[in-house]
C-alpha cells in the first residue's frame, strides 16, 4: 500500500513563502498533485505534474506564484508557494495516481492516494 505524508505547512504573513513537501512510499506513484480545501469549500486542484515532470498544470489563482516539482530519486513532491495571500489559507493535500498517464491530470477523481493534509494559514 502506498503512503503520502505532507509537511511544511504553517502560519505565514501575507507576501511570505512556504515550501510544502510530500514524501511518498510503498509503491511507484505516477502523476501527482497538490490540492487544497478551505473551510466550507470543495477540495480543488492547486497544481499537478506528470511522472517525469515534463508537464504541469496550475490553477489560475496560483499561476506565477506557486511551483510544483518532484524528485523521483527521493520519492518526494514539492510545492513552492510565494507571494501568499489570505485566500491561500486552506488544508493542502498531496495526491498521487497509481496508474501511468502521459498527460497531466487536474481532477480530484483521477487520484487514488491521498495524504492526511497540512494546514497553511496566511495572515493579513
mmCIF file with all atom_site columns, C-alpha atoms in Angstrom:
data_model
loop_
_atom_site.group_PDB
_atom_site.id
_atom_site.type_symbol
_atom_site.label_atom_id
_atom_site.label_alt_id
_atom_site.label_comp_id
_atom_site.label_asym_id
_atom_site.label_entity_id
_atom_site.label_seq_id
_atom_site.pdbx_PDB_ins_code
_atom_site.Cartn_x
_atom_site.Cartn_y
_atom_site.Cartn_z
_atom_site.occupancy
_atom_site.B_iso_or_equiv
_atom_site.pdbx_formal_charge
_atom_site.auth_seq_id
_atom_site.auth_comp_id
_atom_site.auth_asym_id
_atom_site.auth_atom_id
_atom_site.pdbx_PDB_model_num
ATOM 1   C CA . UNK A 1 1   ? 0.000   0.000  0.000   1.00 0.00 ? 1   UNK A CA 1
ATOM 2   C CA . UNK A 1 2   ? 1.222   3.433  -0.860  1.00 0.00 ? 2   UNK A CA 1
ATOM 3   C CA . UNK A 1 3   ? 1.532   6.251  1.601   1.00 0.00 ? 3   UNK A CA 1
ATOM 4   C CA . UNK A 1 4   ? 1.836   10.008 1.235   1.00 0.00 ? 4   UNK A CA 1
ATOM 5   C CA . UNK A 1 5   ? 2.940   12.279 4.054   1.00 0.00 ? 5   UNK A CA 1
ATOM 6   C CA . UNK A 1 6   ? 2.863   16.067 3.725   1.00 0.00 ? 6   UNK A CA 1
ATOM 7   C CA . UNK A 1 7   ? 4.989   18.519 5.658   1.00 0.00 ? 7   UNK A CA 1
ATOM 8   C CA . UNK A 1 8   ? 5.932   22.172 5.563   1.00 0.00 ? 8   UNK A CA 1
ATOM 9   C CA . UNK A 1 9   ? 2.651   23.849 6.356   1.00 0.00 ? 9   UNK A CA 1
ATOM 10  C CA . UNK A 1 10  ? 2.326   26.586 8.929   1.00 0.00 ? 10  UNK A CA 1
ATOM 11  C CA . UNK A 1 11  ? 1.445   30.192 9.636   1.00 0.00 ? 11  UNK A CA 1
ATOM 12  C CA . UNK A 1 12  ? 2.911   32.893 7.416   1.00 0.00 ? 12  UNK A CA 1
ATOM 13  C CA . UNK A 1 13  ? 2.215   36.557 6.799   1.00 0.00 ? 13  UNK A CA 1
ATOM 14  C CA . UNK A 1 14  ? 0.777   37.770 3.534   1.00 0.00 ? 14  UNK A CA 1
ATOM 15  C CA . UNK A 1 15  ? 3.517   38.130 0.952   1.00 0.00 ? 15  UNK A CA 1
ATOM 16  C CA . UNK A 1 16  ? 5.550   35.366 2.505   1.00 0.00 ? 16  UNK A CA 1
ATOM 17  C CA . UNK A 1 17  ? 6.584   31.968 1.204   1.00 0.00 ? 17  UNK A CA 1
ATOM 18  C CA . UNK A 1 18  ? 6.277   28.336 2.210   1.00 0.00 ? 18  UNK A CA 1
ATOM 19  C CA . UNK A 1 19  ? 7.526   25.104 0.704   1.00 0.00 ? 19  UNK A CA 1
ATOM 20  C CA . UNK A 1 20  ? 5.409   22.010 1.085   1.00 0.00 ? 20  UNK A CA 1
ATOM 21  C CA . UNK A 1 21  ? 6.851   18.543 0.735   1.00 0.00 ? 21  UNK A CA 1
ATOM 22  C CA . UNK A 1 22  ? 5.144   15.204 0.220   1.00 0.00 ? 22  UNK A CA 1
ATOM 23  C CA . UNK A 1 23  ? 7.098   12.052 0.986   1.00 0.00 ? 23  UNK A CA 1
ATOM 24  C CA . UNK A 1 24  ? 5.845   9.042  -0.966  1.00 0.00 ? 24  UNK A CA 1
ATOM 25  C CA . UNK A 1 25  ? 6.475   5.434  -0.048  1.00 0.00 ? 25  UNK A CA 1
ATOM 26  C CA . UNK A 1 26  ? 5.241   1.892  -0.560  1.00 0.00 ? 26  UNK A CA 1
ATOM 27  C CA . UNK A 1 27  ? 4.879   1.823  -4.335  1.00 0.00 ? 27  UNK A CA 1
ATOM 28  C CA . UNK A 1 28  ? 5.543   3.740  -7.520  1.00 0.00 ? 28  UNK A CA 1
ATOM 29  C CA . UNK A 1 29  ? 3.385   6.792  -7.952  1.00 0.00 ? 29  UNK A CA 1
ATOM 30  C CA . UNK A 1 30  ? 2.922   8.322  -11.368 1.00 0.00 ? 30  UNK A CA 1
ATOM 31  C CA . UNK A 1 31  ? 1.048   11.600 -11.765 1.00 0.00 ? 31  UNK A CA 1
ATOM 32  C CA . UNK A 1 32  ? 0.951   13.638 -8.607  1.00 0.00 ? 32  UNK A CA 1
ATOM 33  C CA . UNK A 1 33  ? -0.723  16.799 -7.477  1.00 0.00 ? 33  UNK A CA 1
ATOM 34  C CA . UNK A 1 34  ? -1.438  19.288 -4.747  1.00 0.00 ? 34  UNK A CA 1
ATOM 35  C CA . UNK A 1 35  ? -4.999  20.096 -3.795  1.00 0.00 ? 35  UNK A CA 1
ATOM 36  C CA . UNK A 1 36  ? -6.448  22.376 -1.156  1.00 0.00 ? 36  UNK A CA 1
ATOM 37  C CA . UNK A 1 37  ? -9.644  22.726 0.777   1.00 0.00 ? 37  UNK A CA 1
ATOM 38  C CA . UNK A 1 38  ? -10.730 25.839 2.614   1.00 0.00 ? 38  UNK A CA 1
ATOM 39  C CA . UNK A 1 39  ? -13.484 25.762 5.266   1.00 0.00 ? 39  UNK A CA 1
ATOM 40  C CA . UNK A 1 40  ? -16.890 25.388 3.659   1.00 0.00 ? 40  UNK A CA 1
ATOM 41  C CA . UNK A 1 41  ? -15.449 24.867 0.194   1.00 0.00 ? 41  UNK A CA 1
ATOM 42  C CA . UNK A 1 42  ? -14.770 21.906 -2.039  1.00 0.00 ? 42  UNK A CA 1
ATOM 43  C CA . UNK A 1 43  ? -11.353 20.409 -2.489  1.00 0.00 ? 43  UNK A CA 1
ATOM 44  C CA . UNK A 1 44  ? -9.768  21.917 -5.592  1.00 0.00 ? 44  UNK A CA 1
ATOM 45  C CA . UNK A 1 45  ? -6.621  21.362 -7.558  1.00 0.00 ? 45  UNK A CA 1
ATOM 46  C CA . UNK A 1 46  ? -3.704  23.681 -6.943  1.00 0.00 ? 46  UNK A CA 1
ATOM 47  C CA . UNK A 1 47  ? -1.128  22.090 -9.231  1.00 0.00 ? 47  UNK A CA 1
ATOM 48  C CA . UNK A 1 48  ? -0.394  18.751 -10.843 1.00 0.00 ? 48  UNK A CA 1
ATOM 49  C CA . UNK A 1 49  ? 2.597   17.137 -12.517 1.00 0.00 ? 49  UNK A CA 1
ATOM 50  C CA . UNK A 1 50  ? 3.323   14.095 -14.644 1.00 0.00 ? 50  UNK A CA 1
ATOM 51  C CA . UNK A 1 51  ? 5.645   11.305 -13.608 1.00 0.00 ? 51  UNK A CA 1
ATOM 52  C CA . UNK A 1 52  ? 8.753   12.686 -15.273 1.00 0.00 ? 52  UNK A CA 1
ATOM 53  C CA . UNK A 1 53  ? 7.790   16.261 -14.551 1.00 0.00 ? 53  UNK A CA 1
ATOM 54  C CA . UNK A 1 54  ? 7.545   17.144 -18.222 1.00 0.00 ? 54  UNK A CA 1
ATOM 55  C CA . UNK A 1 55  ? 4.037   18.549 -17.919 1.00 0.00 ? 55  UNK A CA 1
ATOM 56  C CA . UNK A 1 56  ? 2.486   20.662 -15.203 1.00 0.00 ? 56  UNK A CA 1
ATOM 57  C CA . UNK A 1 57  ? -0.883  22.237 -14.500 1.00 0.00 ? 57  UNK A CA 1
ATOM 58  C CA . UNK A 1 58  ? -1.695  25.193 -12.277 1.00 0.00 ? 58  UNK A CA 1
ATOM 59  C CA . UNK A 1 59  ? -4.961  26.629 -11.108 1.00 0.00 ? 59  UNK A CA 1
ATOM 60  C CA . UNK A 1 60  ? -5.401  30.168 -12.402 1.00 0.00 ? 60  UNK A CA 1
ATOM 61  C CA . UNK A 1 61  ? -5.347  31.524 -8.874  1.00 0.00 ? 61  UNK A CA 1
ATOM 62  C CA . UNK A 1 62  ? -1.780  30.333 -8.262  1.00 0.00 ? 62  UNK A CA 1
ATOM 63  C CA . UNK A 1 63  ? -0.142  30.764 -11.649 1.00 0.00 ? 63  UNK A CA 1
ATOM 64  C CA . UNK A 1 64  ? 3.058   32.738 -11.390 1.00 0.00 ? 64  UNK A CA 1
ATOM 65  C CA . UNK A 1 65  ? 3.201   32.311 -7.606  1.00 0.00 ? 65  UNK A CA 1
ATOM 66  C CA . UNK A 1 66  ? 3.368   28.556 -6.988  1.00 0.00 ? 66  UNK A CA 1
ATOM 67  C CA . UNK A 1 67  ? 5.712   25.974 -8.490  1.00 0.00 ? 67  UNK A CA 1
ATOM 68  C CA . UNK A 1 68  ? 5.202   22.224 -8.377  1.00 0.00 ? 68  UNK A CA 1
ATOM 69  C CA . UNK A 1 69  ? 8.165   19.903 -8.756  1.00 0.00 ? 69  UNK A CA 1
ATOM 70  C CA . UNK A 1 70  ? 9.192   16.368 -7.906  1.00 0.00 ? 70  UNK A CA 1
ATOM 71  C CA . UNK A 1 71  ? 12.350  14.403 -7.219  1.00 0.00 ? 71  UNK A CA 1
ATOM 72  C CA . UNK A 1 72  ? 11.671  10.794 -8.112  1.00 0.00 ? 72  UNK A CA 1
ATOM 73  C CA . UNK A 1 73  ? 15.029  9.693  -6.712  1.00 0.00 ? 73  UNK A CA 1
ATOM 74  C CA . UNK A 1 74  ? 13.858  10.960 -3.318  1.00 0.00 ? 74  UNK A CA 1
ATOM 75  C CA . UNK A 1 75  ? 10.218  9.972  -3.852  1.00 0.00 ? 75  UNK A CA 1
ATOM 76  C CA . UNK A 1 76  ? 9.209   13.493 -2.924  1.00 0.00 ? 76  UNK A CA 1
ATOM 77  C CA . UNK A 1 77  ? 6.786   16.027 -4.356  1.00 0.00 ? 77  UNK A CA 1
ATOM 78  C CA . UNK A 1 78  ? 7.172   19.743 -3.640  1.00 0.00 ? 78  UNK A CA 1
ATOM 79  C CA . UNK A 1 79  ? 5.084   22.876 -3.822  1.00 0.00 ? 79  UNK A CA 1
ATOM 80  C CA . UNK A 1 80  ? 6.908   26.183 -3.588  1.00 0.00 ? 80  UNK A CA 1
ATOM 81  C CA . UNK A 1 81  ? 4.437   28.889 -2.647  1.00 0.00 ? 81  UNK A CA 1
ATOM 82  C CA . UNK A 1 82  ? 5.404   32.534 -2.981  1.00 0.00 ? 82  UNK A CA 1
ATOM 83  C CA . UNK A 1 83  ? 3.511   35.803 -2.569  1.00 0.00 ? 83  UNK A CA 1
ATOM 84  C CA . UNK A 1 84  ? 0.973   34.112 -0.346  1.00 0.00 ? 84  UNK A CA 1
ATOM 85  C CA . UNK A 1 85  ? -2.337  35.819 0.362   1.00 0.00 ? 85  UNK A CA 1
ATOM 86  C CA . UNK A 1 86  ? -5.034  35.109 2.970   1.00 0.00 ? 86  UNK A CA 1
ATOM 87  C CA . UNK A 1 87  ? -7.053  33.485 0.164   1.00 0.00 ? 87  UNK A CA 1
ATOM 88  C CA . UNK A 1 88  ? -4.443  30.729 0.058   1.00 0.00 ? 88  UNK A CA 1
ATOM 89  C CA . UNK A 1 89  ? -5.388  29.641 3.567   1.00 0.00 ? 89  UNK A CA 1
ATOM 90  C CA . UNK A 1 90  ? -6.519  26.011 3.440   1.00 0.00 ? 90  UNK A CA 1
ATOM 91  C CA . UNK A 1 91  ? -5.575  22.456 4.173   1.00 0.00 ? 91  UNK A CA 1
ATOM 92  C CA . UNK A 1 92  ? -3.216  21.316 1.451   1.00 0.00 ? 92  UNK A CA 1
ATOM 93  C CA . UNK A 1 93  ? -3.286  17.706 0.326   1.00 0.00 ? 93  UNK A CA 1
ATOM 94  C CA . UNK A 1 94  ? -0.801  15.701 -1.674  1.00 0.00 ? 94  UNK A CA 1
ATOM 95  C CA . UNK A 1 95  ? -2.324  13.165 -4.073  1.00 0.00 ? 95  UNK A CA 1
ATOM 96  C CA . UNK A 1 96  ? -0.958  10.537 -6.407  1.00 0.00 ? 96  UNK A CA 1
ATOM 97  C CA . UNK A 1 97  ? -2.056  8.236  -9.178  1.00 0.00 ? 97  UNK A CA 1
ATOM 98  C CA . UNK A 1 98  ? -1.325  4.541  -9.225  1.00 0.00 ? 98  UNK A CA 1
ATOM 99  C CA . UNK A 1 99  ? -1.707  4.399  -12.996 1.00 0.00 ? 99  UNK A CA 1
ATOM 100 C CA . UNK A 1 100 ? 0.586   5.976  -15.541 1.00 0.00 ? 100 UNK A CA 1
ATOM 101 C CA . UNK A 1 101 ? -0.636  8.717  -17.819 1.00 0.00 ? 101 UNK A CA 1
ATOM 102 C CA . UNK A 1 102 ? 1.135   10.737 -20.483 1.00 0.00 ? 102 UNK A CA 1
ATOM 103 C CA . UNK A 1 103 ? -0.899  13.816 -19.673 1.00 0.00 ? 103 UNK A CA 1
ATOM 104 C CA . UNK A 1 104 ? -1.276  15.805 -16.504 1.00 0.00 ? 104 UNK A CA 1
ATOM 105 C CA . UNK A 1 105 ? -4.482  15.133 -14.565 1.00 0.00 ? 105 UNK A CA 1
ATOM 106 C CA . UNK A 1 106 ? -6.006  18.044 -12.621 1.00 0.00 ? 106 UNK A CA 1
ATOM 107 C CA . UNK A 1 107 ? -9.238  16.413 -11.431 1.00 0.00 ? 107 UNK A CA 1
ATOM 108 C CA . UNK A 1 108 ? -9.545  15.103 -7.875  1.00 0.00 ? 108 UNK A CA 1
ATOM 109 C CA . UNK A 1 109 ? -11.306 11.989 -9.179  1.00 0.00 ? 109 UNK A CA 1
ATOM 110 C CA . UNK A 1 110 ? -8.158  10.976 -11.065 1.00 0.00 ? 110 UNK A CA 1
ATOM 111 C CA . UNK A 1 111 ? -6.201  10.346 -7.857  1.00 0.00 ? 111 UNK A CA 1
ATOM 112 C CA . UNK A 1 112 ? -6.144  7.116  -5.880  1.00 0.00 ? 112 UNK A CA 1
ATOM 113 C CA . UNK A 1 113 ? -3.894  8.041  -2.969  1.00 0.00 ? 113 UNK A CA 1
ATOM 114 C CA . UNK A 1 114 ? -4.135  10.990 -0.611  1.00 0.00 ? 114 UNK A CA 1
ATOM 115 C CA . UNK A 1 115 ? -2.087  12.337 2.243   1.00 0.00 ? 115 UNK A CA 1
ATOM 116 C CA . UNK A 1 116 ? -3.532  13.493 5.534   1.00 0.00 ? 116 UNK A CA 1
ATOM 117 C CA . UNK A 1 117 ? -3.131  17.160 4.688   1.00 0.00 ? 117 UNK A CA 1
ATOM 118 C CA . UNK A 1 118 ? -1.139  20.047 6.098   1.00 0.00 ? 118 UNK A CA 1
ATOM 119 C CA . UNK A 1 119 ? -2.590  23.352 7.254   1.00 0.00 ? 119 UNK A CA 1
ATOM 120 C CA . UNK A 1 120 ? -1.448  26.561 5.605   1.00 0.00 ? 120 UNK A CA 1
ATOM 121 C CA . UNK A 1 121 ? -2.613  29.781 7.221   1.00 0.00 ? 121 UNK A CA 1
ATOM 122 C CA . UNK A 1 122 ? -1.794  33.167 5.744   1.00 0.00 ? 122 UNK A CA 1
ATOM 123 C CA . UNK A 1 123 ? -2.394  36.167 7.963   1.00 0.00 ? 123 UNK A CA 1
ATOM 124 C CA . UNK A 1 124 ? -3.135  39.628 6.593   1.00 0.00 ? 124 UNK A CA 1
#
